[in-house]
Coordinates of C-alpha atoms and ligand atoms in Angstrom, one line a residue:
X1 CA -25.3 -39.8 -8.4
X2 CA -25.2 -36.2 -9.6
X3 CA -22.0 -34.1 -10.1
X4 CA -20.2 -33.4 -6.9
X5 CA -20.7 -29.8 -6.0
X6 CA -19.3 -27.7 -3.0
X7 CA -22.1 -26.2 -1.0
X8 CA -20.7 -22.7 -1.6
X9 CA -21.4 -23.2 -5.3
X10 CA -25.0 -24.5 -5.1
X11 CA -26.5 -21.3 -6.4
X12 CA -25.0 -22.1 -9.8
X13 CA -26.8 -25.4 -9.9
X14 CA -30.5 -24.6 -9.3
X15 CA -32.7 -27.2 -10.8
X16 CA -29.9 -29.7 -11.2
X17 CA -29.2 -33.0 -9.4
X18 CA -26.0 -32.7 -7.5
X19 CA -24.0 -34.7 -4.9
X20 CA -22.7 -33.2 -1.6
X21 CA -20.0 -35.0 0.4
X22 CA -19.9 -33.9 4.0
X23 CA -21.2 -34.4 7.5
X24 CA -24.5 -34.1 9.2
X25 CA -24.6 -30.9 11.3
X26 CA -28.0 -31.6 12.8
X27 CA -31.4 -33.0 12.0
X28 CA -35.1 -32.5 12.5
X29 CA -37.3 -35.5 12.4
X30 CA -40.9 -34.8 11.2
X31 CA -41.9 -38.4 10.6
X32 CA -42.2 -38.8 6.8
X33 CA -40.0 -35.8 6.4
X34 CA -36.4 -35.7 7.5
X35 CA -34.6 -32.4 7.5
X36 CA -30.8 -32.9 7.3
X37 CA -28.6 -29.9 7.8
X38 CA -25.5 -30.8 5.8
X39 CA -22.1 -29.2 5.9
X40 CA -19.1 -29.9 3.7
X41 CA -16.5 -27.3 5.0
X42 CA -17.5 -24.7 2.4
X43 CA -21.0 -24.0 3.8
X44 CA -24.3 -25.5 4.9
X45 CA -27.4 -26.6 3.1
X46 CA -30.6 -28.2 4.3
X47 CA -31.5 -31.5 2.6
X48 CA -35.1 -32.7 2.7
X49 CA -35.8 -36.4 2.6
X50 CA -39.5 -37.1 1.8
X51 CA -40.4 -40.8 2.4
X52 CA -42.6 -41.0 -0.7
X53 CA -39.9 -39.7 -3.1
X54 CA -36.8 -41.7 -2.2
X55 CA -35.9 -45.4 -1.9
X56 CA -36.6 -47.1 1.4
X57 CA -32.9 -47.7 2.0
X58 CA -32.2 -44.0 1.5
X59 CA -35.0 -43.0 3.8
X60 CA -33.8 -45.4 6.5
X61 CA -30.4 -43.8 6.2
X62 CA -31.9 -40.4 6.7
X63 CA -33.7 -41.6 9.8
X64 CA -30.8 -43.4 11.3
X65 CA -28.1 -40.8 10.6
X66 CA -26.6 -39.2 13.7
X67 CA -25.0 -35.9 14.3
X68 CA -21.5 -35.6 12.6
X69 CA -21.9 -38.8 10.7
X70 CA -20.1 -38.5 7.4
X71 CA -22.5 -38.6 4.5
X72 CA -22.9 -38.5 0.7
X73 CA -26.2 -36.9 -0.2
X74 CA -27.7 -36.5 -3.7
X75 CA -30.6 -34.2 -4.5
X76 CA -32.0 -31.5 -6.7
X77 CA -31.1 -27.9 -5.8
X78 CA -34.1 -25.6 -5.2
X79 CA -34.0 -21.9 -4.6
X80 CA -36.0 -21.3 -1.4
X81 CA -36.0 -17.9 0.3
X82 CA -37.1 -19.5 3.6
X83 CA -34.2 -22.0 3.7
X84 CA -31.0 -21.1 5.6
X85 CA -28.6 -19.9 2.9
X86 CA -31.4 -19.5 0.3
X87 CA -31.2 -23.0 -1.2
X88 CA -32.4 -26.5 -0.3
X89 CA -31.7 -30.0 -1.6
X90 CA -34.6 -32.2 -2.4
X91 CA -32.9 -35.5 -1.6
X92 CA -33.0 -38.5 -3.9
X93 CA -30.3 -40.5 -2.1
X94 CA -28.5 -40.6 1.3
X95 CA -25.5 -42.7 1.9
X96 CA -23.8 -42.9 5.3
X97 CA -20.1 -43.2 5.1
X98 CA -19.5 -43.7 8.8
X99 CA -22.3 -43.6 11.4
X100 CA -20.9 -41.3 14.1
X101 CA -21.0 -42.3 17.8
X102 CA -22.9 -40.1 20.1
X103 CA -21.3 -36.7 19.5
X104 CA -20.1 -34.9 22.6
X105 CA -20.9 -31.4 21.4
X106 CA -24.7 -31.1 21.1
X107 CA -26.6 -27.9 20.1
X108 CA -27.1 -27.2 23.8
X109 CA -24.7 -24.9 25.8
X110 CA -21.4 -26.3 26.9
X111 CA -18.8 -24.9 29.3
X112 CA -15.7 -23.4 27.8
X113 CA -13.3 -25.9 29.4
X114 CA -15.3 -28.8 27.9
X115 CA -15.2 -27.1 24.5
X116 CA -11.5 -26.4 24.7
X117 CA -10.9 -30.1 25.7
X118 CA -12.8 -31.0 22.5
X119 CA -11.3 -28.3 20.4
X120 CA -10.5 -30.9 17.6
X121 CA -14.3 -31.4 17.3
X122 CA -15.4 -27.9 18.3
X123 CA -13.8 -26.6 15.1
X124 CA -16.7 -28.0 13.2
X125 CA -19.2 -25.7 14.9
X126 CA -20.4 -22.8 12.7
X127 CA -19.0 -20.0 14.9
X128 CA -15.6 -21.6 15.1
X129 CA -15.8 -22.2 11.3
X130 CA -16.6 -18.5 10.8
X131 CA -13.8 -17.3 13.1
X132 CA -11.1 -19.4 11.4
X133 CA -12.2 -18.3 8.0
X134 CA -11.9 -14.7 9.0
X135 CA -8.4 -15.6 10.4
X136 CA -7.4 -17.0 7.0
X137 CA -8.5 -13.8 5.3
X138 CA -6.7 -11.6 7.8
X139 CA -3.5 -13.5 7.1
X140 CA -4.1 -13.3 3.3
X141 CA -4.7 -9.6 3.6
X142 CA -1.5 -9.1 5.6
X143 CA 0.6 -10.9 3.0
X144 CA -1.0 -9.2 0.0
X145 CA -0.7 -5.7 1.5
X146 CA 3.0 -6.1 2.4
X147 CA 3.9 -7.9 -0.8
X148 CA 2.2 -5.1 -2.8
X149 CA 3.9 -2.3 -0.8
X150 CA 7.6 -3.2 -1.3
X151 CA 8.1 -5.5 1.7
X152 CA 10.0 -8.7 1.1
X153 CA 9.2 -11.8 3.1
X154 CA 12.3 -12.9 5.0
X155 CA 11.7 -15.4 7.7
X156 CA 13.3 -15.2 11.1
X157 CA 14.4 -18.2 13.1
X158 CA 12.3 -19.9 15.8
X159 CA 15.2 -21.2 17.8
X160 CA 17.2 -18.2 19.1
X161 CA 20.2 -17.6 21.4
X162 CA 18.8 -14.5 23.2
X163 CA 15.7 -12.6 24.3
X164 CA 14.0 -9.8 22.3
X165 CA 11.1 -8.9 24.6
X166 CA 12.5 -9.3 28.1
X167 CA 13.8 -12.4 29.9
X168 CA 10.7 -13.1 32.0
X169 CA 8.6 -14.8 29.3
X170 CA 11.3 -17.0 27.6
X171 CA 10.7 -20.6 26.8
X172 CA 14.0 -22.3 27.2
X173 CA 15.1 -25.4 25.5
X174 CA 18.3 -27.4 25.2
X175 CA 20.3 -26.9 22.1
X176 CA 23.0 -29.6 22.0
X177 CA 24.1 -28.7 25.5
X178 CA 23.6 -25.0 25.2
X179 CA 20.5 -22.9 26.1
X180 CA 18.3 -21.8 23.4
X181 CA 14.9 -20.0 23.5
X182 CA 11.8 -20.1 21.4
X183 CA 11.5 -16.8 19.6
X184 CA 9.5 -14.0 21.2
X185 CA 9.8 -11.8 18.1
X186 CA 11.7 -11.8 14.8
X187 CA 12.4 -8.1 15.0
X188 CA 16.1 -8.1 15.7
X189 CA 16.7 -10.4 12.7
X190 CA 14.5 -8.1 10.6
X191 CA 16.8 -5.2 11.5
X192 CA 19.6 -7.2 9.8
X193 CA 17.5 -8.1 6.8
X194 CA 16.4 -4.5 6.0
X195 CA 20.0 -3.5 5.6
X196 CA 20.1 -6.1 2.8
X197 CA 16.6 -5.6 1.3
X198 CA 15.2 -2.2 2.4
X199 CA 11.8 -3.3 3.6
X200 CA 11.1 -6.7 4.9
X201 CA 8.7 -8.7 7.1
X202 CA 8.7 -11.9 8.9
X203 CA 5.5 -13.8 9.7
X204 CA 5.3 -16.8 12.0
X205 CA 4.5 -18.2 15.4
X206 CA 6.1 -16.5 18.4
X207 CA 6.3 -17.7 21.9
X208 CA 5.9 -16.2 25.3
X209 CA 5.8 -18.0 28.6
X210 CA 3.0 -15.8 29.9
X211 CA 2.4 -16.8 33.4
X212 CA -0.9 -15.1 33.8
X213 CA -4.3 -16.2 32.5
X214 CA -5.9 -13.3 30.6
X215 CA -8.2 -13.1 27.7
X216 CA -5.5 -11.4 25.6
X217 CA -2.6 -13.7 26.1
X218 CA -1.5 -16.9 24.4
X219 CA 1.8 -18.6 24.9
X220 CA 2.0 -19.3 21.2
X221 CA 0.7 -16.7 18.8
X222 CA 1.3 -15.5 15.3
X223 CA 2.9 -12.1 14.7
X224 CA 3.6 -10.3 11.5
X225 CA 6.6 -7.9 11.8
X226 CA 7.3 -5.4 9.1
X227 CA 10.6 -3.5 9.3
X228 CA 11.7 -0.5 7.3
X229 CA 15.1 1.1 6.7
X230 CA 15.2 4.9 6.5
X231 CA 11.8 5.2 8.3
X232 CA 11.0 7.3 11.3
X233 CA 8.2 7.0 13.9
X234 CA 5.9 9.1 11.8
X235 CA 6.4 6.9 8.7
X236 CA 5.9 3.8 10.9
X237 CA 2.4 5.1 12.0
X238 CA 1.4 6.0 8.5
X239 CA 2.2 2.5 7.3
X240 CA 0.4 0.9 10.3
X241 CA -2.8 2.8 9.7
X242 CA -2.9 1.9 6.0
X243 CA -2.1 -1.7 6.7
X244 CA -4.7 -2.2 9.4
X245 CA -7.4 -0.4 7.4
X246 CA -6.7 -2.7 4.5
X247 CA -7.0 -5.8 6.6
X248 CA -10.3 -4.7 8.1
X249 CA -11.8 -3.6 4.8
X250 CA -10.8 -6.9 3.1
X251 CA -12.5 -8.9 5.8
X252 CA -15.7 -6.8 5.4
X253 CA -15.6 -7.4 1.6
X254 CA -14.8 -11.2 1.7
X255 CA -16.3 -12.5 4.9
X256 CA -19.7 -10.9 5.3
X257 CA -21.3 -14.3 5.8
X258 CA -18.9 -15.2 8.5
X259 CA -19.3 -11.9 10.3
X260 CA -23.1 -12.4 10.1
X261 CA -22.8 -15.9 11.7
X262 CA -20.8 -14.2 14.5
X263 CA -23.5 -11.5 14.8
X264 CA -20.7 -8.9 14.5
X265 CA -21.9 -5.4 14.1
X266 CA -20.0 -4.3 11.0
X267 CA -20.7 -0.5 11.3
X268 CA -17.7 0.1 13.7
X269 CA -15.5 -1.9 11.2
X270 CA -16.6 0.2 8.2
X271 CA -15.2 3.3 10.1
X272 CA -11.6 1.9 10.1
X273 CA -10.0 4.1 7.5
X274 CA -6.9 6.3 7.8
X275 CA -5.9 8.5 9.5
X276 CA -6.0 7.2 13.0
X277 CA -5.9 9.5 16.1
X278 CA -2.5 9.9 17.8
X279 CA -1.9 10.6 21.5
X280 CA 1.3 11.1 23.4
X281 CA 1.8 8.8 26.4
X282 CA 2.1 11.8 28.7
X283 CA -1.4 12.9 27.6
X284 CA -2.8 9.4 27.9
X285 CA -1.6 9.2 31.5
X286 CA -3.1 12.6 32.4
X287 CA -6.4 11.5 30.9
X288 CA -6.4 8.1 32.7
X289 CA -5.6 9.8 36.0
X290 CA -8.8 11.9 35.7
X291 CA -11.0 8.8 35.4
X292 CA -13.3 7.7 38.3
X293 CA -12.4 4.0 38.3
X294 CA -9.4 3.6 40.6
X295 CA -8.1 0.6 38.6
X296 CA -7.7 3.1 35.8
X297 CA -6.8 6.3 37.5
X298 CA -4.2 4.7 39.8
X299 CA -1.6 4.6 37.0
X300 CA 1.6 6.5 37.6
X301 CA 3.8 8.2 35.0
X302 CA 6.4 5.6 33.9
X303 CA 4.3 2.6 34.1
X304 CA 3.3 0.6 31.0
X305 CA -0.4 0.6 30.1
X306 CA -2.3 -2.4 31.3
X307 CA -5.5 -3.9 29.9
X308 CA -7.9 -1.6 31.8
X309 CA -6.0 1.5 30.6
X310 CA -5.9 0.3 27.0
X311 CA -9.6 -0.4 27.1
X312 CA -10.5 3.0 28.6
X313 CA -8.3 4.8 26.0
X314 CA -9.6 2.7 23.1
X315 CA -13.2 3.4 24.0
X316 CA -12.7 7.1 23.4
X317 CA -12.4 6.7 19.6
X318 CA -14.2 4.9 16.8
X319 CA -10.8 4.1 15.2
X320 CA -7.6 2.5 16.5
X321 CA -5.6 4.9 18.7
X322 CA -1.8 5.4 18.4
X323 CA -0.2 6.0 21.8
X324 CA 3.4 7.2 21.2
X325 CA 6.5 8.2 23.1
X326 CA 6.3 5.9 26.1
X327 CA 9.0 6.3 28.8
X328 CA 12.1 4.5 28.0
X329 CA 11.9 2.7 31.4
X330 CA 8.7 0.7 30.4
X331 CA 9.8 -0.4 26.9
X332 CA 12.2 -2.8 25.4
X333 CA 15.9 -2.1 25.2
X334 CA 16.0 -1.4 21.4
X335 CA 13.8 1.7 21.4
X336 CA 15.3 4.9 20.0
X337 CA 15.5 7.8 22.4
X338 CA 13.3 10.8 21.7
X339 CA 15.7 13.6 20.7
X340 CA 13.4 16.1 22.5
X341 CA 13.3 14.3 25.8
X342 CA 15.8 11.6 26.7
X343 CA 13.4 10.0 29.2
X344 CA 11.0 9.1 26.3
X345 CA 11.3 6.5 23.6
X346 CA 10.2 6.8 20.0
X347 CA 7.8 3.9 20.6
X348 CA 4.2 3.5 19.5
X349 CA 1.4 1.1 20.3
X350 CA -1.9 0.8 18.4
X351 CA -4.9 0.3 20.6
X352 CA -8.0 -1.2 18.9
X353 CA -11.4 0.5 19.4
X354 CA -14.3 -1.1 21.2
X355 CA -12.1 -2.0 24.2
X356 CA -10.0 -4.7 22.5
X357 CA -6.7 -3.2 23.6
X358 CA -3.2 -3.3 22.1
X359 CA -2.9 -5.0 18.7
X360 CA 0.4 -3.5 17.5
X361 CA 3.7 -2.7 19.3
X362 CA 6.5 -1.0 17.5
X363 CA 8.5 2.2 16.9
X364 CA 11.8 3.5 15.9
X365 CA 15.0 1.5 16.8
X366 CA 18.2 2.8 18.3
X367 CA 20.6 3.7 15.5
X368 CA 23.5 4.6 17.7
X369 CA 26.1 2.0 18.8
X370 CA 26.9 3.8 22.1
X371 CA 23.3 4.1 23.2
X372 CA 22.5 0.5 22.3
X373 CA 25.6 -0.8 24.2
X374 CA 24.4 1.2 27.2
X375 CA 20.9 -0.2 27.0
X376 CA 22.2 -3.8 26.8
X377 CA 24.0 -3.2 30.1
X378 CA 21.0 -1.5 31.7
X379 CA 18.8 -4.4 30.8
X380 CA 21.3 -7.0 32.0
X381 CA 21.4 -8.7 28.6
X382 CA 24.3 -11.0 27.6
X383 CA 26.4 -8.8 25.3
X384 CA 27.9 -11.8 23.4
X385 CA 24.5 -12.9 22.2
X386 CA 24.0 -9.4 20.7
X387 CA 27.4 -9.0 19.1
X388 CA 25.8 -9.4 15.6
X389 CA 23.0 -7.0 16.4
X390 CA 25.6 -4.4 17.5
X391 CA 27.4 -4.9 14.2
X392 CA 24.3 -3.4 12.4
X393 CA 25.2 -0.1 14.1
X394 CA 28.8 -0.4 13.0
X395 CA 28.3 -1.0 9.3
X396 CA 25.9 1.5 7.7
X397 CA 23.5 2.2 10.5
X398 CA 20.4 4.1 9.5
X399 CA 17.2 5.4 11.2
X400 CA 14.8 2.5 11.0
X401 CA 11.4 1.5 12.3
X402 CA 9.0 -1.4 12.4
X403 CA 6.2 -3.0 14.3
X404 CA 4.6 -6.3 15.2
X405 CA 0.9 -7.0 14.7
X406 CA -0.6 -9.9 16.7
X407 CA -2.9 -12.0 14.4
X408 CA -5.1 -13.4 17.2
X409 CA -5.7 -10.0 18.9
X410 CA -6.6 -8.6 15.5
X411 CA -9.0 -11.5 14.7
X412 CA -10.6 -11.2 18.1
X413 CA -11.3 -7.5 17.5
X414 CA -12.6 -8.0 13.9
X415 CA -14.8 -10.9 14.9
X416 CA -16.0 -9.2 18.1
X417 CA -14.8 -12.0 20.4
X418 CA -14.3 -11.4 24.1
X419 CA -11.5 -13.9 24.4
X420 CA -8.5 -14.6 22.2
X421 CA -8.6 -18.4 22.6
X422 CA -11.0 -19.0 19.7
X423 CA -9.0 -17.1 17.2
X424 CA -6.3 -19.8 16.7
X425 CA -7.1 -23.4 15.7
X426 CA -5.4 -25.0 18.7
X427 CA -4.7 -22.4 21.4
X428 CA -1.8 -22.8 23.7
X429 CA -2.3 -21.0 27.1
X430 CA -1.1 -21.3 30.6
X431 CA -2.5 -24.7 31.6
X432 CA -3.5 -26.0 28.2
X433 CA -1.4 -27.8 25.6
X434 CA -4.1 -30.4 24.6
X435 CA -5.3 -31.2 22.1
Ligands
4AD501 O1 4.3 -5.4 21.8 P1 5.1 -6.7 21.4 O2 5.6 -7.4 22.5 O3 6.1 -6.2 20.4 C1 7.2 -6.9 19.9 O4 7.3 -8.1 20.1 C2 8.0 -6.2 18.9 N1 9.3 -6.8 18.9 C3 7.4 -6.2 17.6 C4 8.1 -5.4 16.5 O5 8.3 -4.2 16.7 N2 8.6 -6.1 15.5 O6 4.1 -7.6 20.6 C5 3.5 -7.2 19.4 C6 2.1 -7.6 19.3 C7 1.2 -7.1 20.4 O7 0.7 -5.8 20.1 C8 0.1 -8.1 20.4 O8 -0.8 -7.9 19.4 C9 0.8 -9.4 20.1 O9 2.0 -9.0 19.5 N3 1.1 -10.1 21.3 C10 0.4 -11.2 21.8 N4 -0.7 -11.8 21.3 C11 -1.2 -12.9 21.9 N5 -0.6 -13.4 23.1 C12 0.5 -12.8 23.6 N6 1.0 -13.3 24.7 C13 1.0 -11.6 23.0 N7 2.1 -10.8 23.2 C14 2.1 -9.9 22.2
MG502 MG1 3.5 -4.5 23.4

């Protein structure tokens, strides 16, 4: 048996005998030649078993092996431009670790519900493998950029006593006889931590009982939420565009192979560099109302943008678009009022290009105790649960801003996926909590 090598490293072992420990992805039977496509989690390589060159037992194993059987294969690495990945293994030994039963996911087409039901197995397919590797890089890029730009990671709780993003999408649970809710956002806690640390972020799963089935909504999704003391709306946008550009460029640099598997056109991603275009909500509405499609033009001033509006706006630019200063009435209670127009809030959403819709929501937060108290009443929120939050406006209140970026929406855009469900290992949606 040769030295165990990960498939991603085979290029450094040309001419050597190595051992790969993995699974059989698929197989082509050409009689005396068996072509085994092997995968080990780090990549794929084709192994060729030639009857004349290996022991009868090894050849029998190569003939008998089934899709997704676990296998230990030994062979000599050959550079071969025609082989997928540029290398091939001339096999000298094949040992089946476990002969897999008939595998439910075959190379033919399957329906999405069937694949979702078998998500625990579907993860092994090359496209899913590619998406989740991009996801890991998006997450690493998020952490690195924030850690390198003066943001301290300070985690927010998952179990909370009150709503942050409206009471209609709360998951309620019993907390020793009291009501508690799964967090919708760590933002309010970040507003406390910035008064201790200046710039902070929290990063974790967030929950929304979204009762509609859309391609952009999960009930459990990951959000990174940076928050900044002494930062206004302008500063918030500057940070967002630097941050998102870094994430995209990092994926281009480190995940070219995965983007190729996904057949993602990378040219639109290369264009993602600061600055990003900015548009006022008022102008966005005027633009939308001029469109032909009634699903788009029917929007009235004061309404929040929906998916068709975001798509239409996003398609006008080759970079993400900032839409800012939404009416107070369509945004969360904590938004700062625009000093130039009390009907508007200092809010900003970032809409991805290519029609992927909103990936970031954020803005400047109310610094004034009086205004915040008024908003809590207007939104019918339980004042007691927000007593601590009001305190932040009593003891050294400052202008501050922040935002939340949805990891799954970002991964869907970067990977060019129509639906968000493949961007998280085990998606939770309306009607699915299995596997
Ligand atoms: O716009 P949202 O609701 O903003 C907040 O929660 C703020 N408190 C964040 C902050 O300022 N700290 O959500 C932010 C982002 C959205 O732009 C979207 O990318 C993602 O979170 N998101 C979802 N992703 C998947 N499924 C859902 N149901 C989502 N809801 C929001
Ligand atoms: Mg939003």
